[in-house]
Short mmCIF file of C-alpha atoms and ligand atoms in Angstrom, two decimals:
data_model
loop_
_atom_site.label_atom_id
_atom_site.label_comp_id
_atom_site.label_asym_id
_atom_site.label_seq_id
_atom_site.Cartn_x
_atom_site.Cartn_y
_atom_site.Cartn_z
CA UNK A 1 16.15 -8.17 12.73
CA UNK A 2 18.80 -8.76 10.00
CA UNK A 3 17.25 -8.25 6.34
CA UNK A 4 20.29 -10.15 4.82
CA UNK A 5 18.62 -13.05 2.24
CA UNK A 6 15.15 -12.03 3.36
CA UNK A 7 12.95 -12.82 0.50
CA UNK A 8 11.03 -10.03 0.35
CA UNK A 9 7.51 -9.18 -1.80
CA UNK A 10 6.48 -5.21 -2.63
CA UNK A 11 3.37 -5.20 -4.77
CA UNK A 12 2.71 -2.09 -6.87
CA UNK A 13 6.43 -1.31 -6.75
CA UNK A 14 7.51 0.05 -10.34
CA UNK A 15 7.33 3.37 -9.06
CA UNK A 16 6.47 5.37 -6.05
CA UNK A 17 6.67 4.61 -2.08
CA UNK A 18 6.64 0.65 -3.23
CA UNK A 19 10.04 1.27 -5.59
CA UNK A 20 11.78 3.01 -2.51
CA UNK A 21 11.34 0.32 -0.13
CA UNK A 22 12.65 -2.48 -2.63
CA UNK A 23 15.36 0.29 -2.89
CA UNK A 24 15.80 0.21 0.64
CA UNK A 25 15.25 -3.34 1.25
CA UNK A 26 18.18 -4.24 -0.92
CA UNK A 27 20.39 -1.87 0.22
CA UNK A 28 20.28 -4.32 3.41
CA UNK A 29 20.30 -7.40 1.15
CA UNK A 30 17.19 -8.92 1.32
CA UNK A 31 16.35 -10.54 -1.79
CA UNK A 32 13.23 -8.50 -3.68
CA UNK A 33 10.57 -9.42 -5.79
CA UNK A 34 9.02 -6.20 -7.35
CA UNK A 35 5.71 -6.22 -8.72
CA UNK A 36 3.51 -4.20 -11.18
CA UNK A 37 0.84 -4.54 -14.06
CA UNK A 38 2.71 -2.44 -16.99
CA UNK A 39 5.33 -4.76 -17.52
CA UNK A 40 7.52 -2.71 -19.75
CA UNK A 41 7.66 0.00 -16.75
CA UNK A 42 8.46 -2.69 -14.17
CA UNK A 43 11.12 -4.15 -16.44
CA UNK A 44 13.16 -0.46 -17.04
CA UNK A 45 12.72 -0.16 -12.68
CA UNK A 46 14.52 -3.96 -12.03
CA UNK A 47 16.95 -2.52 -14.88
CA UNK A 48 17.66 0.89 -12.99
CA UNK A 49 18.28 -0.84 -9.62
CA UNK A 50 20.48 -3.79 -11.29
CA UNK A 51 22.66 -1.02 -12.52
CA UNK A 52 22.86 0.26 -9.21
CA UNK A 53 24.46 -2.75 -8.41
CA UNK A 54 21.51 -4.77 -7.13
CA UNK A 55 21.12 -8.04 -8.25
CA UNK A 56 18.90 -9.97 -5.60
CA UNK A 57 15.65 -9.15 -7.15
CA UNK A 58 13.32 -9.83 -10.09
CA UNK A 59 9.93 -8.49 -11.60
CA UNK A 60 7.22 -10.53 -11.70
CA UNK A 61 4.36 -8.37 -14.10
CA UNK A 62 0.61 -9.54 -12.69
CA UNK A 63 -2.43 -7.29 -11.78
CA UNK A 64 -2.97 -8.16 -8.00
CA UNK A 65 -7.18 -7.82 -8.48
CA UNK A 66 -6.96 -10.89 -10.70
CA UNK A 67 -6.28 -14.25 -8.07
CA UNK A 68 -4.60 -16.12 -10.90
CA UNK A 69 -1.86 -13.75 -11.42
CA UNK A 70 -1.15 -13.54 -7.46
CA UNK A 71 -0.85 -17.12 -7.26
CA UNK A 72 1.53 -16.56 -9.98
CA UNK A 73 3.45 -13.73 -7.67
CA UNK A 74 3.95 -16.49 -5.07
CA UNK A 75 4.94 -19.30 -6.55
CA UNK A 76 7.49 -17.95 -9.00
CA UNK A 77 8.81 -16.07 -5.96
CA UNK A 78 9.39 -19.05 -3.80
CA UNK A 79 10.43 -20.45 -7.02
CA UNK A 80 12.78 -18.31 -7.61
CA UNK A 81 14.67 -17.82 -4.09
CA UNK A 82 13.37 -21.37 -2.01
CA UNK A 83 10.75 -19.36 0.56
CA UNK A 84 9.15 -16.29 1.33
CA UNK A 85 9.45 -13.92 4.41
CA UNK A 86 7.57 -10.66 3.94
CA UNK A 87 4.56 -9.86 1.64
CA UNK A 88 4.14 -5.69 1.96
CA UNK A 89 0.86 -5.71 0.08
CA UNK A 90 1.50 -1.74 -1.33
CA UNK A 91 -0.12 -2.00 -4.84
CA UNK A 92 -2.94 1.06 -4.91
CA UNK A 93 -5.26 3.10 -7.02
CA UNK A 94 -6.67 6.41 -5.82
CA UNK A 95 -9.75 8.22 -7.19
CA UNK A 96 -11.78 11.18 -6.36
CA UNK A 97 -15.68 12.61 -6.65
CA UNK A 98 -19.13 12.45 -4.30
CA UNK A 99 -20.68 9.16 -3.92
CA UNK A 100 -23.45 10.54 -6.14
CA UNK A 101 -21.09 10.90 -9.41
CA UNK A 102 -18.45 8.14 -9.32
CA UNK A 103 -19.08 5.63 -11.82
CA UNK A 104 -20.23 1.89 -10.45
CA UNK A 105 -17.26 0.53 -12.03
CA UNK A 106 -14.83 2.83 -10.99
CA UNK A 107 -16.15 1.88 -7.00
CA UNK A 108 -15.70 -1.78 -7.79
CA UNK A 109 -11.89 -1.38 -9.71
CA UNK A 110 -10.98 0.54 -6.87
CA UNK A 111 -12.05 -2.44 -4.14
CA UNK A 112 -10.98 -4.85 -6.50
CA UNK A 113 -7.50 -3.68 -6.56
CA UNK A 114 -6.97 -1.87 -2.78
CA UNK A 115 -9.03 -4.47 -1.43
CA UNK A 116 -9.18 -8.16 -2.79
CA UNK A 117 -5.49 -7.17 -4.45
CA UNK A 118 -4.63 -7.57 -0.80
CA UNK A 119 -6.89 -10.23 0.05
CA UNK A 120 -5.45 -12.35 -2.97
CA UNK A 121 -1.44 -12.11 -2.24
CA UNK A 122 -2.38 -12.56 1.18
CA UNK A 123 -4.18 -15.94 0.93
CA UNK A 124 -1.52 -17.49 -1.69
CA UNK A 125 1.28 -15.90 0.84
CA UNK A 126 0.14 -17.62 4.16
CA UNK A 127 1.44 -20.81 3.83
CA UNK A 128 5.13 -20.53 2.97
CA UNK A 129 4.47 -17.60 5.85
CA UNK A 130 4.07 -19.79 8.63
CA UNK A 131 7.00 -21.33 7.47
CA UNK A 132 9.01 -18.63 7.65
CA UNK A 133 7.07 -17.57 10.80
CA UNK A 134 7.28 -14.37 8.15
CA UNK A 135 5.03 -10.96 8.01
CA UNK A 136 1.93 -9.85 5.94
CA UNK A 137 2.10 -6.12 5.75
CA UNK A 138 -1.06 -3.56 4.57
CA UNK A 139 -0.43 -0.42 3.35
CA UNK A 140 -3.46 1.67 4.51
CA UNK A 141 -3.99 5.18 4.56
CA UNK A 142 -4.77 8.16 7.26
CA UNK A 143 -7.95 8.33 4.74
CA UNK A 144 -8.29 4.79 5.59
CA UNK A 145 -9.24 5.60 9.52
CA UNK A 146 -12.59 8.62 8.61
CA UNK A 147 -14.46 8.65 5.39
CA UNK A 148 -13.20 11.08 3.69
CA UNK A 149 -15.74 13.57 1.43
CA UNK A 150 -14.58 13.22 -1.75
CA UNK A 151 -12.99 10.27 -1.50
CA UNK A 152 -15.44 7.58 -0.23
CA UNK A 153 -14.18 4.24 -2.41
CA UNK A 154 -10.97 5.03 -1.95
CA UNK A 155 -11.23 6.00 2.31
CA UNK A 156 -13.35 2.33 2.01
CA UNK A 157 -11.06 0.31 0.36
CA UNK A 158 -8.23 1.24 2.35
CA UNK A 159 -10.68 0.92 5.87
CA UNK A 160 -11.75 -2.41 5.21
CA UNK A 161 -7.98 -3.38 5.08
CA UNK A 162 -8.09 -2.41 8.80
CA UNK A 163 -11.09 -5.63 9.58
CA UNK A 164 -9.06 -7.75 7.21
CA UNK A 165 -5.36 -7.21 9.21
CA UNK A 166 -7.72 -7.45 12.68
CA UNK A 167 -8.99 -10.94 11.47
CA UNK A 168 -5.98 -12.19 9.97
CA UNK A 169 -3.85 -10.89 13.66
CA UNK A 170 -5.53 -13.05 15.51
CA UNK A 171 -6.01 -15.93 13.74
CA UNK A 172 -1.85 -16.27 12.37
CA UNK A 173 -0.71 -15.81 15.76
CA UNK A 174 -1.30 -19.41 16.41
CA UNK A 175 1.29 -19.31 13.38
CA UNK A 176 3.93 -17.34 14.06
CA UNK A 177 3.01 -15.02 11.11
CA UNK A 178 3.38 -10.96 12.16
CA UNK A 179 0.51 -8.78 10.55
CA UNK A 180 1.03 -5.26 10.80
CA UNK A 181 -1.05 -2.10 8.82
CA UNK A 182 0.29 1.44 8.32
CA UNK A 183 -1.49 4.62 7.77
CA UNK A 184 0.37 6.44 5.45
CA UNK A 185 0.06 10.56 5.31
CA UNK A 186 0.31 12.54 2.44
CA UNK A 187 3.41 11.72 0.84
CA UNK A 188 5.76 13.18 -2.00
CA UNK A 189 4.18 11.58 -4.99
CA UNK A 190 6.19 9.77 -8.04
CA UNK A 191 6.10 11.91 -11.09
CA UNK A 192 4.56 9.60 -12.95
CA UNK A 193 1.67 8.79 -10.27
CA UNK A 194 -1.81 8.49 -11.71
CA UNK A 195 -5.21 8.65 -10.12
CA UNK A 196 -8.60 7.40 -11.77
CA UNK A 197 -11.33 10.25 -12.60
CA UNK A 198 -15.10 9.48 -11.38
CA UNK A 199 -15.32 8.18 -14.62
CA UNK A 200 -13.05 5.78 -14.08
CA UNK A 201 -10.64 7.91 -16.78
CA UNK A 202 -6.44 7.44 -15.90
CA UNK A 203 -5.60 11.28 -15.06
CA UNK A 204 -2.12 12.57 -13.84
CA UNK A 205 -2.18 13.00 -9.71
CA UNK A 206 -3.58 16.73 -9.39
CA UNK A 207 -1.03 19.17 -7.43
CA UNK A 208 -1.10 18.46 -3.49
CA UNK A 209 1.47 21.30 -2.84
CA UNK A 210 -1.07 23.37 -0.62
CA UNK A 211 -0.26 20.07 1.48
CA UNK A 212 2.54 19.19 3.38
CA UNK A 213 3.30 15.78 1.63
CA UNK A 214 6.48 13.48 3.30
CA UNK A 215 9.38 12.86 1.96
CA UNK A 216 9.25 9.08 -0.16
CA UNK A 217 12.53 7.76 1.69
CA UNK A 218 11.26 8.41 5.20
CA UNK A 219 7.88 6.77 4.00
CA UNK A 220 9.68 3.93 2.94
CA UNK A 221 11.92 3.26 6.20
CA UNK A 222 9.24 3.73 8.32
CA UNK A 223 7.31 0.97 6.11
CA UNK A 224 9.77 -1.28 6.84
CA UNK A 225 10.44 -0.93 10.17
CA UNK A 226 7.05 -2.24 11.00
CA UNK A 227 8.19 -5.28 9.59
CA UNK A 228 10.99 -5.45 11.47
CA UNK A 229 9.38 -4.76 14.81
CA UNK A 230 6.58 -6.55 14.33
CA UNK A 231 4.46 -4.27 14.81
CA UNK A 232 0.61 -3.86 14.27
CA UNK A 233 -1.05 -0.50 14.07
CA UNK A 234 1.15 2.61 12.84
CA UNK A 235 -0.46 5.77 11.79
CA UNK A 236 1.70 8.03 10.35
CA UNK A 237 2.33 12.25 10.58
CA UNK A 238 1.42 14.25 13.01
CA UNK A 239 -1.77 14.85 11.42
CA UNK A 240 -2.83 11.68 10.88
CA UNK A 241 -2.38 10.74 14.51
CA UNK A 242 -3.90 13.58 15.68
CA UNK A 243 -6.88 12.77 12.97
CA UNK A 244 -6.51 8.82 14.90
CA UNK A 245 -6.72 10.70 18.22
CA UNK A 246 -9.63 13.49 18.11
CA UNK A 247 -11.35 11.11 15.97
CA UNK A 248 -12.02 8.25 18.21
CA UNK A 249 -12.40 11.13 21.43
CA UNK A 250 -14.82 13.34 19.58
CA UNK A 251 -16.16 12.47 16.32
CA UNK A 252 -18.30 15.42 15.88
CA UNK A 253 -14.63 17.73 16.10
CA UNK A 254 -13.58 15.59 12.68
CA UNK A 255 -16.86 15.89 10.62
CA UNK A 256 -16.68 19.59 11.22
CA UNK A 257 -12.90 20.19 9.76
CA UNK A 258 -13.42 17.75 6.91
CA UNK A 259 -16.91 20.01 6.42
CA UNK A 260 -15.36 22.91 6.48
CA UNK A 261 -12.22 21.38 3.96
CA UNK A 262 -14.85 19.93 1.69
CA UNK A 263 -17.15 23.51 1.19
CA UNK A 264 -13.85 24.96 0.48
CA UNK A 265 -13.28 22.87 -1.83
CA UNK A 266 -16.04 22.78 -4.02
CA UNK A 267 -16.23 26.65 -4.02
CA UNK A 268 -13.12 26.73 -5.46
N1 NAP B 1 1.21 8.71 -2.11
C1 NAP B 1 0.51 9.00 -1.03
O1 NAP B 1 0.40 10.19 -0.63
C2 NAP B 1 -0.15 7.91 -0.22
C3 NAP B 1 -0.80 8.25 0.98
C4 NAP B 1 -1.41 7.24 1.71
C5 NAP B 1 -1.36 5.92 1.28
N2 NAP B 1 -0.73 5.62 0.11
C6 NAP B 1 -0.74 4.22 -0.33
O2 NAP B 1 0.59 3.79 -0.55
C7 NAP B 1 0.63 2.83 -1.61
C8 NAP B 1 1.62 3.28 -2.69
O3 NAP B 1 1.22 4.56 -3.12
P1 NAP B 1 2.07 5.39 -4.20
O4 NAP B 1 1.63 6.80 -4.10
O5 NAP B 1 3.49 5.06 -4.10
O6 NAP B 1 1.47 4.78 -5.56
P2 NAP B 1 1.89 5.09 -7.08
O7 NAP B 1 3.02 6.03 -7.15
O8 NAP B 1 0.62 5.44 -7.79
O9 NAP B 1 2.39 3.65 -7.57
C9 NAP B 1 1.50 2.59 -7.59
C10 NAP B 1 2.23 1.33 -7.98
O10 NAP B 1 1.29 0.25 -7.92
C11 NAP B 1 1.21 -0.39 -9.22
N3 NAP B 1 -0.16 -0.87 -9.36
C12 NAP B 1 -1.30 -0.16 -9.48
N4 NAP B 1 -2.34 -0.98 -9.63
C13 NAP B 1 -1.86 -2.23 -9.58
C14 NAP B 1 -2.45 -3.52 -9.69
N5 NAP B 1 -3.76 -3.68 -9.91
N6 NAP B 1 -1.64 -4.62 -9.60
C15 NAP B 1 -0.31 -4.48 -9.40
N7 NAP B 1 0.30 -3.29 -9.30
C16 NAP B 1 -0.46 -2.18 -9.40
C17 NAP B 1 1.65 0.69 -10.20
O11 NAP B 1 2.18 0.18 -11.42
P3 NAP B 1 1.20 -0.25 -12.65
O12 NAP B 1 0.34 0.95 -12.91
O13 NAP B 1 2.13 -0.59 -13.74
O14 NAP B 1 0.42 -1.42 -12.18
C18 NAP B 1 2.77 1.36 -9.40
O15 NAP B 1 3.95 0.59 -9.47
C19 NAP B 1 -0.81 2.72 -2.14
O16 NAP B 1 -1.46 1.64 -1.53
C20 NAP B 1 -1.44 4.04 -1.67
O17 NAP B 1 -2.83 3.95 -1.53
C21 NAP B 1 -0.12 6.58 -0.66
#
């Protein structure tokens, strides 16, 4: 598959894996709508990569968990460059704490914006899609295939993207529209990545160096190369596929590492 005049969506793609693959994506010259809420932020990234030389692509500010601002995303995209090809649906939040101390809200922001700010592109994508006979991508998570302790809205969110690609498969084939979902690993973060407190509080990502965390570029490619093979389910890392793998064979084997991972935790 040739990327040349592609028109290409990445929600959530001021900064982080979702800033690499427009990166990427232009480098083959597809043409690149980026995405993010802080519009100052997305303006200074469509800046950096213009100076770069890059000139297929525009920002288009919009908070993906409100519907009106994704139909916005759409139809100033296919305003913009006459169709659409590829929606990667990337935008994310992250938080952490037990079920029994994160906030109400904070559960809701998070499906709001993992969740329905996939469901929403998604919808408003579908028919210039099947036009295109185009792709829908979801970026999951490897916390997306096991609740993770710790973690729950955040392992939710990104599982119930897994029935929403296994609906939406079936019924686009009919179309000619390619669905695919990834399982990302832990990957090298973006200075400037934030997660949400159980209080629903914006706090710099905590240190994951005890981790071994991906590089972003490799992230990115292997994003895209989904796309380009159509593919459906990837899980990524060696991990993560071995997480896939023992989880599905024997449960009981998972529950007791992410046990033992969680007491360890907490008596930190
Ligand atoms: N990093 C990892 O280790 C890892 C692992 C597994 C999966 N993932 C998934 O990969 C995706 C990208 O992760 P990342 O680490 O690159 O994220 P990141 O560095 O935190 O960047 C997130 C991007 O999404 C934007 N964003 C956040 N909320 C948004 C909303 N409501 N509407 C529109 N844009 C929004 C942010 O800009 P604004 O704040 O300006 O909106 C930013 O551009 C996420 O779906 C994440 O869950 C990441």
């Amino acid at each position: 598959m040739s990327w040349k005049d592609k028109v290409v969506i990445v929600t959530g793609s001021s900064i982080g894996i979702g800033r690499k693959m427009v990166e990427q994506l232009l480098a083959q010259e597809a043409k690149v709508v980026m995405n993010a809420r802080n519009a100052e932020r997305l303006k200074a990234s469509v800046k950096s990569l213009q100076e770069k030389g890059y000139q297929q692509l525009i920002g288009i500010s919009g908070d993906v968990s409100r519907h009106e601002d994704c139909a916005q995303l759409i139809t100033q995209t296919v305003e913009a460059f006459g169709q659409l090809d590829v929606l990667i649906n990337n935008a994310g939040i992250s938080t952490e704490g037990d079920v029994a101390e994160v906030s109400n809200d904070i559960y809701k922001k998070v499906m709001e914006v993992n969740f329905m700010g996939s469901v929403y592109p998604t919808q408003y994508a579908l028919p210039h899609l099947r036009k295109t006979k185009g792709s829908v991508l979801f970026v999951s998570s490897v916390a997306g295939i096991r609740g993770i302790p710790g973690y729950s809205a955040y392992s939710a969110s990104k599982m119930a993207l897994t029935a929403l690609a296994e609906s939406l498969k079936v019924e686009e084939e009919k179309h000619g529209v390619h669905v695919g979902i990834a399982y990302v690993g832990f990957t090298e973060n973006d200075p400037q990545k934030s997660i949400y407190d159980k209080d629903g509080k914006v706090i710099a990502q905590p240190s994951r160096d005890f981790i071994k965390q991906e590089p972003v570029e490799k992230v990115a490619a292997r994003l895209i190369s989904i796309v380009e093979k159509r593919r459906f389910k990837h899980v990524f890392t060696m991990l993560g596929k071995l997480n896939a793998g023992v989880n599905r064979l024997f449960p009981g084997v998972v529950e007791r590492i992410l046990k033992n991972a969680y007491n360890n935790k907490i008596e930190e």
